Amino acid sequence: MAGAEAFHAEGDRRGGGGVRTALAGLTTRGRSFLAAGVAAAICAYVLGQGDLLRVGLLLAVLPVVCAAVLYRTRYRVAGNRRLSPARVPAGSEARVHLRMDNVSRLPTGLLMLQDRVPYVLGPRPRFVLDRVEPGGRREVSYRVRSDLRGRYPLGPLQLRLSDPFGMCELTRSFSTYDTLTVTPRVEPLPPVRLSGEAKGYGDGRQRSLALAGEDDVIPRGYRYGDDLRRVHWRSTARYGELMVRREEQPQRARCTVLLDTRAVAYEGAGPDSAFEWAVSGAASVLVHMLERGFSVRLLTDTGASVPGEGSDGFAGATQESADAAGLMMDTLAVVDHSDEAGLSRAYDVLRGGNEGLLVAFLGDLDEEQAAVLARMRQRSGGALAFLLDSGTWLREPAGVPGPSDRGGERLRMLREAGWTALAVPRGASLDGLWRQADRERSGLAAASGGEGP
């Protein structure tokens, strides 16, 4: 649950133009009474009818008096909004709880409560609140739902005040709003071990650098604060400077998820588009790898990653893993198409030789980008690619495999480079593709005499 900030509003006068503001709040009934009163007064003057003049004045004065009284009424109302939850997957509902407190010594009149929400979340909620006694409280709630991921503002809250005769309505707006984050859908994945991951990785357990003996130690230069007991005298004599043994550094299985966001790589839009499937797939793999204890990193074609992410990504199987998943989901909730023409920036990030599993969700590829991906394979312990041919998604019915000719050629190039590459038909389940990737990778490992799952 996310607690919303409490805010206050006052229904007294605010600045100049009080008369104009009050008269602008006249309802259709109030304007009709005012017009009828003025017309009756004019007719009474022309015809010389005193009784008609008194009736006209009564009709004209009543809405004006109601507007003035309503405008000058002083009261204080406090409101609170609470989202439950503040972060939901696409297609799921969140409930918004509103609470109104009358903190003044006077009772309120009839109140109409209205919260402003984006159109994609549904109709604008409206509630009618009867008289609220001094110190009283009213609580209402409504539900919001979106099939499109994103960050949506809720608020500000508005109060519409009305007099007992319905002659005038005035609107008072609160100042604060809350944000609902709609994240991509996450599909549970089976806990398979994709063979071909870097040796020493893949089980999600911490491992240390092997130190078999003195001759196997890789020393480094002395740094201020290093323990002198770690001085490696043989290397010191060899290099002519003080050298120390490296500490055993625990290493964690690592996984990089590459999301292709290039606008030129996807066609179509909406929750059933190829791009949205890729975003949802990336989210599913990130969450799955975190749960398995991997250090995960999200990378896009622009070379950008999640704010606050370390050089090795976010560590899984820790107390902070839930927060890490939340940060990545927040990033994927607002990720959009980029203007990049290729994947060279992502390749530059991977050039450091960071071992581990590389999982890529790719749109349409040309020959040049397929060559860049082939070079990426050399920077990872294992590589798995899901290729979404946007043209196929637009042409073929859901669930029918069969990439286009160009898509098939790109799959062949990636497989020859060592990728486990799969074509993604429209409406495919990531769970099934994940199992298929495991089977294909296991078959390749068995054929080459490699280590099985």
CSV table of C-alpha atoms in Angstrom, one decimal:
chain,number,residue,atom,x,y,z
A,1,MET,CA,0.0,0.0,0.0
A,2,ALA,CA,1.1,3.5,-0.7
A,3,GLY,CA,0.1,6.3,1.7
A,4,ALA,CA,-0.9,9.5,0.0
A,5,GLU,CA,0.1,12.9,1.3
A,6,ALA,CA,-2.7,14.7,3.3
A,7,PHE,CA,-3.8,18.0,1.9
A,8,HIS,CA,-6.1,20.8,2.9
A,9,ALA,CA,-8.4,23.3,1.2
A,10,GLU,CA,-10.5,26.1,2.4
A,11,GLY,CA,-13.8,27.2,1.0
A,12,ASP,CA,-13.5,31.0,1.8
A,13,ARG,CA,-12.7,33.8,-0.6
A,14,ARG,CA,-9.6,33.7,-2.7
A,15,GLY,CA,-8.4,36.9,-4.3
A,16,GLY,CA,-10.4,39.4,-6.3
A,17,GLY,CA,-13.3,39.0,-8.6
A,18,GLY,CA,-15.4,37.5,-5.9
A,19,VAL,CA,-18.7,38.7,-7.4
A,20,ARG,CA,-17.8,37.4,-10.9
A,21,THR,CA,-16.7,34.0,-9.4
A,22,ALA,CA,-19.9,33.6,-7.4
A,23,LEU,CA,-22.1,34.4,-10.3
A,24,ALA,CA,-20.1,32.2,-12.6
A,25,GLY,CA,-21.1,29.3,-10.4
A,26,LEU,CA,-24.8,29.7,-11.0
A,27,THR,CA,-26.4,26.5,-12.3
A,28,THR,CA,-29.0,26.3,-15.0
A,29,ARG,CA,-31.7,26.6,-12.5
A,30,GLY,CA,-30.1,29.7,-10.9
A,31,ARG,CA,-29.6,31.4,-14.3
A,32,SER,CA,-33.2,30.6,-15.2
A,33,PHE,CA,-34.4,32.2,-12.0
A,34,LEU,CA,-32.2,35.2,-12.5
A,35,ALA,CA,-33.4,35.6,-16.1
A,36,ALA,CA,-37.0,35.2,-15.2
A,37,GLY,CA,-36.7,37.7,-12.4
A,38,VAL,CA,-35.1,40.3,-14.6
A,39,ALA,CA,-37.7,39.7,-17.3
A,40,ALA,CA,-40.6,40.0,-14.8
A,41,ALA,CA,-39.1,43.2,-13.4
A,42,ILE,CA,-38.9,44.8,-16.9
A,43,CYS,CA,-42.5,43.8,-17.7
A,44,ALA,CA,-43.7,45.1,-14.4
A,45,TYR,CA,-42.0,48.4,-15.1
A,46,VAL,CA,-43.5,48.7,-18.6
A,47,LEU,CA,-47.0,47.6,-17.5
A,48,GLY,CA,-46.9,49.4,-14.1
A,49,GLN,CA,-47.6,46.2,-12.1
A,50,GLY,CA,-46.2,46.5,-8.6
A,51,ASP,CA,-47.0,43.0,-7.6
A,52,LEU,CA,-45.3,41.6,-10.7
A,53,LEU,CA,-42.2,43.7,-9.8
A,54,ARG,CA,-42.0,42.2,-6.3
A,55,VAL,CA,-42.2,38.7,-7.8
A,56,GLY,CA,-39.5,39.5,-10.3
A,57,LEU,CA,-37.2,40.9,-7.6
A,58,LEU,CA,-37.7,37.8,-5.5
A,59,LEU,CA,-36.9,35.5,-8.5
A,60,ALA,CA,-33.8,37.6,-9.3
A,61,VAL,CA,-32.5,38.0,-5.7
A,62,LEU,CA,-32.8,34.3,-4.7
A,63,PRO,CA,-30.0,32.9,-6.9
A,64,VAL,CA,-27.8,35.9,-6.1
A,65,VAL,CA,-28.2,35.5,-2.4
A,66,CYS,CA,-27.5,31.7,-2.7
A,67,ALA,CA,-24.3,32.4,-4.6
A,68,ALA,CA,-23.2,35.0,-2.1
A,69,VAL,CA,-23.9,32.8,0.9
A,70,LEU,CA,-22.2,29.8,-0.7
A,71,TYR,CA,-19.2,31.8,-1.7
A,72,ARG,CA,-18.7,33.4,1.7
A,73,THR,CA,-19.2,30.2,3.7
A,74,ARG,CA,-16.0,29.4,5.6
A,75,TYR,CA,-15.1,25.8,6.2
A,76,ARG,CA,-12.0,23.6,6.2
A,77,VAL,CA,-11.9,20.2,4.7
A,78,ALA,CA,-9.0,17.8,4.7
A,79,GLY,CA,-8.6,15.0,2.1
A,80,ASN,CA,-6.5,11.9,1.9
A,81,ARG,CA,-5.9,9.6,-1.1
A,82,ARG,CA,-4.4,6.1,-0.7
A,83,LEU,CA,-3.6,3.7,-3.5
A,84,SER,CA,-3.8,0.0,-2.9
A,85,PRO,CA,-1.4,-1.0,-4.4
A,86,ALA,CA,0.6,1.9,-6.0
A,87,ARG,CA,2.2,-0.4,-8.6
A,88,VAL,CA,0.1,-3.0,-10.5
A,89,PRO,CA,0.7,-5.1,-13.6
A,90,ALA,CA,-1.1,-4.2,-16.8
A,91,GLY,CA,-4.6,-5.6,-16.8
A,92,SER,CA,-4.9,-5.6,-13.0
A,93,GLU,CA,-7.0,-3.4,-10.9
A,94,ALA,CA,-6.0,-1.0,-8.1
A,95,ARG,CA,-8.3,0.6,-5.6
A,96,VAL,CA,-8.2,4.2,-4.7
A,97,HIS,CA,-9.4,5.2,-1.2
A,98,LEU,CA,-10.6,8.7,-0.6
A,99,ARG,CA,-11.2,10.2,2.8
A,100,MET,CA,-12.7,13.5,3.6
A,101,ASP,CA,-12.5,15.1,7.0
A,102,ASN,CA,-14.5,18.2,8.1
A,103,VAL,CA,-12.0,19.9,10.4
A,104,SER,CA,-14.0,23.1,10.9
A,105,ARG,CA,-16.7,23.9,13.5
A,106,LEU,CA,-19.4,24.3,10.9
A,107,PRO,CA,-21.3,21.5,9.1
A,108,THR,CA,-20.8,21.3,5.4
A,109,GLY,CA,-23.6,21.4,2.8
A,110,LEU,CA,-24.1,19.0,0.0
A,111,LEU,CA,-20.7,18.0,-1.5
A,112,MET,CA,-19.9,16.4,-4.8
A,113,LEU,CA,-16.5,14.8,-4.8
A,114,GLN,CA,-14.7,14.3,-8.1
A,115,ASP,CA,-11.2,12.9,-8.7
A,116,ARG,CA,-9.4,13.5,-12.0
A,117,VAL,CA,-8.0,10.4,-13.7
A,118,PRO,CA,-6.6,9.8,-17.2
A,119,TYR,CA,-9.1,8.5,-19.7
A,120,VAL,CA,-7.1,5.2,-20.1
A,121,LEU,CA,-7.9,4.3,-16.4
A,122,GLY,CA,-11.6,4.6,-16.9
A,123,PRO,CA,-14.4,7.1,-16.3
A,124,ARG,CA,-14.0,10.0,-13.9
A,125,PRO,CA,-15.3,9.0,-10.5
A,126,ARG,CA,-17.9,11.2,-8.8
A,127,PHE,CA,-19.4,10.9,-5.4
A,128,VAL,CA,-22.2,12.8,-3.6
A,129,LEU,CA,-21.6,13.4,0.1
A,130,ASP,CA,-24.4,14.5,2.3
A,131,ARG,CA,-24.0,17.0,5.1
A,132,VAL,CA,-20.7,16.3,7.0
A,133,GLU,CA,-20.9,17.2,10.7
A,134,PRO,CA,-18.1,19.1,12.4
A,135,GLY,CA,-15.2,16.7,13.0
A,136,GLY,CA,-17.0,14.1,10.8
A,137,ARG,CA,-15.4,11.9,8.2
A,138,ARG,CA,-16.6,10.3,4.9
A,139,GLU,CA,-14.7,7.5,3.1
A,140,VAL,CA,-15.3,6.4,-0.5
A,141,SER,CA,-13.3,4.3,-3.0
A,142,TYR,CA,-13.2,3.5,-6.6
A,143,ARG,CA,-11.2,1.1,-8.9
A,144,VAL,CA,-8.9,1.9,-11.8
A,145,ARG,CA,-7.5,-0.5,-14.4
A,146,SER,CA,-5.3,-0.1,-17.5
A,147,ASP,CA,-4.2,-2.5,-20.2
A,148,LEU,CA,-1.4,-0.1,-21.1
A,149,ARG,CA,1.7,0.2,-18.9
A,150,GLY,CA,2.8,3.7,-17.8
A,151,ARG,CA,2.7,6.2,-15.0
A,152,TYR,CA,-0.6,7.8,-14.6
A,153,PRO,CA,-1.4,10.8,-12.3
A,154,LEU,CA,-4.4,10.7,-10.1
A,155,GLY,CA,-5.8,14.0,-9.0
A,156,PRO,CA,-6.1,16.7,-8.0
A,157,LEU,CA,-9.2,16.1,-6.1
A,158,GLN,CA,-12.1,18.5,-6.7
A,159,LEU,CA,-15.1,19.4,-4.4
A,160,ARG,CA,-18.2,20.9,-5.9
A,161,LEU,CA,-20.3,22.8,-3.4
A,162,SER,CA,-24.0,23.3,-3.8
A,163,ASP,CA,-26.6,25.3,-1.9
A,164,PRO,CA,-29.8,23.6,-0.7
A,165,PHE,CA,-31.9,25.1,-3.6
A,166,GLY,CA,-29.5,24.0,-6.3
A,167,MET,CA,-29.0,27.6,-7.5
A,168,CYS,CA,-25.2,27.7,-7.4
A,169,GLU,CA,-22.3,25.3,-7.5
A,170,LEU,CA,-18.7,26.2,-6.8
A,171,THR,CA,-15.6,24.1,-7.4
A,172,ARG,CA,-12.7,23.9,-5.0
A,173,SER,CA,-9.5,22.0,-6.1
A,174,PHE,CA,-6.9,20.4,-3.9
A,175,SER,CA,-3.3,20.8,-5.0
A,176,THR,CA,-1.7,17.4,-4.7
A,177,TYR,CA,-1.9,14.2,-6.8
A,178,ASP,CA,-0.6,10.7,-6.7
A,179,THR,CA,0.9,8.5,-9.3
A,180,LEU,CA,-0.2,5.0,-10.3
A,181,THR,CA,2.5,2.9,-11.9
A,182,VAL,CA,1.3,0.2,-14.3
A,183,THR,CA,4.1,-2.2,-15.0
A,184,PRO,CA,4.4,-4.8,-17.8
A,185,ARG,CA,2.8,-8.2,-17.4
A,186,VAL,CA,5.1,-10.7,-15.8
A,187,GLU,CA,4.8,-14.4,-16.9
A,188,PRO,CA,6.1,-17.0,-14.4
A,189,LEU,CA,8.9,-19.0,-16.0
A,190,PRO,CA,10.0,-22.6,-15.2
A,191,PRO,CA,13.3,-22.9,-13.3
A,192,VAL,CA,15.2,-24.5,-16.1
A,193,ARG,CA,19.0,-24.3,-16.3
A,194,LEU,CA,20.0,-23.1,-19.8
A,195,SER,CA,23.1,-25.1,-20.6
A,196,GLY,CA,25.8,-23.0,-22.2
A,197,GLU,CA,25.9,-20.5,-19.4
A,198,ALA,CA,29.3,-19.5,-18.3
A,199,LYS,CA,31.1,-22.2,-16.2
A,200,GLY,CA,30.9,-21.4,-12.5
A,201,TYR,CA,27.5,-19.6,-13.1
A,202,GLY,CA,24.0,-20.7,-13.6
A,203,ASP,CA,23.2,-22.1,-10.2
A,204,GLY,CA,22.7,-18.7,-8.7
A,205,ARG,CA,25.2,-19.5,-5.9
A,206,GLN,CA,28.1,-17.3,-4.9
A,207,ARG,CA,31.5,-18.6,-6.0
A,208,SER,CA,35.1,-17.4,-5.3
A,209,LEU,CA,38.1,-17.0,-7.5
A,210,ALA,CA,40.1,-20.3,-7.4
A,211,LEU,CA,43.4,-19.9,-5.5
A,212,ALA,CA,45.1,-23.3,-6.0
A,213,GLY,CA,48.5,-22.1,-4.7
A,214,GLU,CA,51.2,-19.5,-4.6
A,215,ASP,CA,51.9,-19.7,-8.3
A,216,ASP,CA,48.2,-19.3,-9.2
A,217,VAL,CA,47.7,-16.0,-7.3
A,218,ILE,CA,47.3,-13.0,-9.5
A,219,PRO,CA,48.8,-10.1,-7.5
A,220,ARG,CA,48.0,-6.4,-7.9
A,221,GLY,CA,49.8,-3.2,-6.9
A,222,TYR,CA,49.7,-2.2,-3.2
A,223,ARG,CA,47.1,0.3,-2.3
A,224,TYR,CA,47.0,2.5,0.8
A,225,GLY,CA,45.2,0.6,3.6
A,226,ASP,CA,46.0,-2.9,2.3
A,227,ASP,CA,47.0,-5.4,5.0
A,228,LEU,CA,50.8,-5.9,4.9
A,229,ARG,CA,50.2,-9.6,5.6
A,230,ARG,CA,48.9,-9.9,2.0
A,231,VAL,CA,52.2,-8.7,0.4
A,232,HIS,CA,53.3,-11.2,-2.3
A,233,TRP,CA,57.1,-11.0,-2.0
A,234,ARG,CA,57.9,-13.0,-5.1
A,235,SER,CA,55.9,-10.6,-7.3
A,236,THR,CA,57.3,-7.7,-5.5
A,237,ALA,CA,60.8,-8.8,-6.4
A,238,ARG,CA,59.8,-9.5,-10.0
A,239,TYR,CA,58.1,-6.2,-10.7
A,240,GLY,CA,60.2,-4.0,-8.4
A,241,GLU,CA,57.2,-2.6,-6.6
A,242,LEU,CA,55.1,-3.6,-3.6
A,243,MET,CA,52.5,-6.2,-4.7
A,244,VAL,CA,49.7,-7.8,-2.7
A,245,ARG,CA,47.6,-10.9,-3.2
A,246,ARG,CA,44.1,-10.4,-4.5
A,247,GLU,CA,41.3,-11.0,-2.0
A,248,GLU,CA,38.9,-13.8,-2.7
A,249,GLN,CA,36.1,-12.0,-4.3
A,250,PRO,CA,32.7,-13.8,-4.4
A,251,GLN,CA,31.2,-13.9,-7.8
A,252,ARG,CA,27.5,-14.3,-8.5
A,253,ALA,CA,25.9,-15.7,-11.6
A,254,ARG,CA,25.1,-12.8,-13.9
A,255,CYS,CA,22.5,-12.2,-16.5
A,256,THR,CA,22.0,-9.3,-18.8
A,257,VAL,CA,18.6,-8.7,-20.5
A,258,LEU,CA,18.9,-6.7,-23.7
A,259,LEU,CA,15.7,-5.0,-24.8
A,260,ASP,CA,15.6,-3.7,-28.4
A,261,THR,CA,13.5,-0.5,-28.3
A,262,ARG,CA,14.3,0.9,-31.7
A,263,ALA,CA,11.3,2.5,-33.4
A,264,VAL,CA,12.4,1.1,-36.8
A,265,ALA,CA,12.4,-2.4,-35.4
A,266,TYR,CA,8.7,-2.6,-34.6
A,267,GLU,CA,5.4,-2.1,-36.3
A,268,GLY,CA,2.0,-1.7,-34.7
A,269,ALA,CA,0.9,-0.4,-31.3
A,270,GLY,CA,-1.3,-1.3,-28.5
A,271,PRO,CA,-1.2,-3.9,-25.7
A,272,ASP,CA,-1.0,-6.8,-28.3
A,273,SER,CA,1.8,-5.3,-30.3
A,274,ALA,CA,5.2,-6.9,-30.8
A,275,PHE,CA,7.0,-4.2,-28.8
A,276,GLU,CA,4.7,-4.7,-25.7
A,277,TRP,CA,5.4,-8.5,-25.9
A,278,ALA,CA,9.1,-7.8,-25.9
A,279,VAL,CA,8.8,-5.4,-22.9
A,280,SER,CA,6.7,-8.0,-21.0
A,281,GLY,CA,9.2,-10.7,-21.9
A,282,ALA,CA,12.1,-8.7,-20.6
A,283,ALA,CA,10.2,-8.0,-17.3
A,284,SER,CA,9.5,-11.7,-16.9
A,285,VAL,CA,13.1,-12.8,-17.4
A,286,LEU,CA,14.4,-10.1,-15.1
A,287,VAL,CA,12.1,-11.1,-12.2
A,288,HIS,CA,12.8,-14.8,-12.9
A,289,MET,CA,16.5,-14.4,-12.8
A,290,LEU,CA,16.4,-12.3,-9.6
A,291,GLU,CA,14.4,-15.0,-7.9
A,292,ARG,CA,17.0,-17.6,-8.9
A,293,GLY,CA,19.8,-15.5,-7.3
A,294,PHE,CA,21.4,-14.0,-10.4
A,295,SER,CA,22.8,-10.5,-10.5
A,296,VAL,CA,20.7,-9.1,-13.3
A,297,ARG,CA,21.1,-6.0,-15.5
A,298,LEU,CA,18.7,-4.4,-17.9
A,299,LEU,CA,20.2,-2.9,-21.0
A,300,THR,CA,18.6,-1.2,-24.0
A,301,ASP,CA,19.8,-0.4,-27.5
A,302,THR,CA,20.6,3.1,-26.3
A,303,GLY,CA,23.2,1.7,-23.8
A,304,ALA,CA,21.0,2.9,-20.9
A,305,SER,CA,20.3,0.8,-17.8
A,306,VAL,CA,18.2,1.2,-14.6
A,307,PRO,CA,19.1,4.2,-12.5
A,308,GLY,CA,20.9,3.1,-9.3
A,309,GLU,CA,22.1,-0.2,-10.9
A,310,GLY,CA,25.6,-1.3,-10.1
A,311,SER,CA,28.2,-2.3,-12.6
A,312,ASP,CA,27.2,-6.0,-12.2
A,313,GLY,CA,23.5,-5.2,-12.0
A,314,PHE,CA,21.1,-5.9,-9.1
A,315,ALA,CA,21.9,-8.8,-6.9
A,316,GLY,CA,19.2,-11.4,-6.5
A,317,ALA,CA,18.3,-13.6,-3.5
A,318,THR,CA,18.9,-10.6,-1.1
A,319,GLN,CA,16.7,-8.5,1.0
A,320,GLU,CA,17.0,-5.7,-1.6
A,321,SER,CA,16.0,-7.9,-4.5
A,322,ALA,CA,12.3,-6.8,-4.1
A,323,ASP,CA,13.4,-3.2,-4.3
A,324,ALA,CA,15.6,-4.0,-7.3
A,325,ALA,CA,12.6,-5.7,-9.1
A,326,GLY,CA,10.5,-2.6,-8.3
A,327,LEU,CA,13.1,-0.3,-9.8
A,328,MET,CA,13.3,-2.3,-13.0
A,329,MET,CA,9.6,-2.6,-13.3
A,330,ASP,CA,9.3,1.2,-12.9
A,331,THR,CA,11.8,1.6,-15.7
A,332,LEU,CA,10.0,-0.8,-18.0
A,333,ALA,CA,6.7,0.8,-17.2
A,334,VAL,CA,7.7,4.0,-19.1
A,335,VAL,CA,10.2,2.6,-21.6
A,336,ASP,CA,9.4,3.8,-25.1
A,337,HIS,CA,10.7,3.6,-28.6
A,338,SER,CA,14.1,5.1,-29.2
A,339,ASP,CA,15.5,6.9,-32.2
A,340,GLU,CA,18.5,4.6,-32.5
A,341,ALA,CA,19.3,3.1,-35.8
A,342,GLY,CA,21.3,0.2,-34.5
A,343,LEU,CA,22.6,-1.8,-31.5
A,344,SER,CA,26.2,-0.5,-31.4
A,345,ARG,CA,25.7,1.4,-28.1
A,346,ALA,CA,24.6,-1.8,-26.4
A,347,TYR,CA,27.5,-3.6,-27.8
A,348,ASP,CA,29.9,-1.0,-26.5
A,349,VAL,CA,28.5,-1.6,-23.0
A,350,LEU,CA,29.1,-5.4,-23.3
A,351,ARG,CA,32.6,-5.0,-24.7
A,352,GLY,CA,34.0,-5.2,-21.3
A,353,GLY,CA,33.8,-9.0,-21.4
A,354,ASN,CA,31.2,-9.3,-18.7
A,355,GLU,CA,30.6,-13.1,-18.5
A,356,GLY,CA,27.2,-14.5,-17.9
A,357,LEU,CA,23.9,-15.2,-19.6
A,358,LEU,CA,22.7,-12.7,-22.3
A,359,VAL,CA,19.0,-12.8,-23.0
A,360,ALA,CA,17.9,-10.5,-25.9
A,361,PHE,CA,14.4,-9.4,-27.0
A,362,LEU,CA,14.8,-8.2,-30.6
A,363,GLY,CA,12.7,-6.6,-33.2
A,364,ASP,CA,13.3,-6.5,-36.9
A,365,LEU,CA,17.0,-6.9,-37.8
A,366,ASP,CA,19.0,-6.0,-40.8
A,367,GLU,CA,22.2,-7.7,-41.8
A,368,GLU,CA,24.4,-5.1,-40.1
A,369,GLN,CA,22.6,-5.5,-36.7
A,370,ALA,CA,22.7,-9.2,-36.9
A,371,ALA,CA,26.5,-9.0,-37.3
A,372,VAL,CA,26.6,-6.7,-34.2
A,373,LEU,CA,24.7,-9.4,-32.3
A,374,ALA,CA,27.0,-12.1,-33.5
A,375,ARG,CA,29.9,-10.1,-32.0
A,376,MET,CA,28.0,-9.7,-28.7
A,377,ARG,CA,27.9,-13.5,-28.4
A,378,GLN,CA,31.6,-13.5,-27.8
A,379,ARG,CA,31.1,-11.3,-24.7
A,380,SER,CA,28.8,-13.7,-22.9
A,381,GLY,CA,28.9,-17.2,-21.4
A,382,GLY,CA,25.5,-18.0,-23.1
A,383,ALA,CA,23.2,-16.1,-25.4
A,384,LEU,CA,19.5,-16.5,-25.9
A,385,ALA,CA,17.6,-14.4,-28.4
A,386,PHE,CA,13.8,-14.0,-29.0
A,387,LEU,CA,13.3,-12.5,-32.4
A,388,LEU,CA,10.0,-10.7,-33.1
A,389,ASP,CA,9.3,-10.2,-36.8
A,390,SER,CA,6.8,-7.3,-36.7
A,391,GLY,CA,5.7,-8.0,-40.2
A,392,THR,CA,4.7,-11.5,-39.3
A,393,TRP,CA,2.9,-10.3,-36.2
A,394,LEU,CA,0.8,-8.0,-38.4
A,395,ARG,CA,0.0,-10.5,-41.2
A,396,GLU,CA,-0.5,-13.9,-39.5
A,397,PRO,CA,-3.2,-15.0,-37.0
A,398,ALA,CA,-2.3,-15.5,-33.4
A,399,GLY,CA,-0.2,-18.6,-32.5
A,400,VAL,CA,0.9,-19.4,-36.0
A,401,PRO,CA,4.7,-19.7,-36.3
A,402,GLY,CA,6.7,-19.1,-39.4
A,403,PRO,CA,9.0,-16.1,-39.7
A,404,SER,CA,9.3,-14.1,-42.9
A,405,ASP,CA,12.2,-14.9,-45.3
A,406,ARG,CA,14.3,-12.1,-43.9
A,407,GLY,CA,13.5,-13.1,-40.3
A,408,GLY,CA,14.5,-16.7,-41.1
A,409,GLU,CA,17.8,-15.5,-42.5
A,410,ARG,CA,18.5,-13.5,-39.4
A,411,LEU,CA,17.7,-16.5,-37.2
A,412,ARG,CA,20.2,-18.6,-39.2
A,413,MET,CA,22.9,-15.9,-38.7
A,414,LEU,CA,22.4,-15.7,-35.0
A,415,ARG,CA,22.4,-19.5,-34.6
A,416,GLU,CA,25.7,-19.8,-36.6
A,417,ALA,CA,27.2,-17.2,-34.2
A,418,GLY,CA,26.3,-19.4,-31.2
A,419,TRP,CA,23.0,-17.8,-30.2
A,420,THR,CA,20.0,-19.9,-29.2
A,421,ALA,CA,17.6,-17.9,-31.4
A,422,LEU,CA,13.9,-18.4,-31.5
A,423,ALA,CA,11.2,-16.8,-33.6
A,424,VAL,CA,8.3,-15.4,-31.6
A,425,PRO,CA,4.9,-15.7,-33.3
A,426,ARG,CA,2.1,-13.4,-32.4
A,427,GLY,CA,0.3,-14.5,-29.2
A,428,ALA,CA,3.1,-16.9,-28.2
A,429,SER,CA,3.6,-17.9,-24.6
A,430,LEU,CA,7.0,-17.0,-23.1
A,431,ASP,CA,6.8,-20.1,-20.9
A,432,GLY,CA,6.7,-22.4,-23.9
A,433,LEU,CA,9.5,-20.5,-25.7
A,434,TRP,CA,11.6,-20.6,-22.5
A,435,ARG,CA,11.3,-24.4,-22.3
A,436,GLN,CA,12.0,-24.7,-26.0
A,437,ALA,CA,15.2,-22.7,-25.6
A,438,ASP,CA,16.3,-25.0,-22.8
A,439,ARG,CA,15.7,-28.1,-25.0
A,440,GLU,CA,17.5,-26.6,-28.0
A,441,ARG,CA,20.4,-25.5,-25.9
A,442,SER,CA,20.6,-28.9,-24.2
A,443,GLY,CA,20.7,-30.6,-27.6
A,444,LEU,CA,23.5,-28.3,-28.8
A,445,ALA,CA,25.5,-29.0,-25.7
A,446,ALA,CA,25.0,-32.8,-26.0
A,447,ALA,CA,26.0,-32.7,-29.7
A,448,SER,CA,29.2,-30.8,-29.0
A,449,GLY,CA,30.0,-33.0,-25.9
A,450,GLY,CA,29.5,-30.0,-23.6
A,451,GLU,CA,28.1,-30.0,-20.2
A,452,GLY,CA,24.4,-30.7,-19.9
A,453,PRO,CA,21.8,-29.0,-17.8
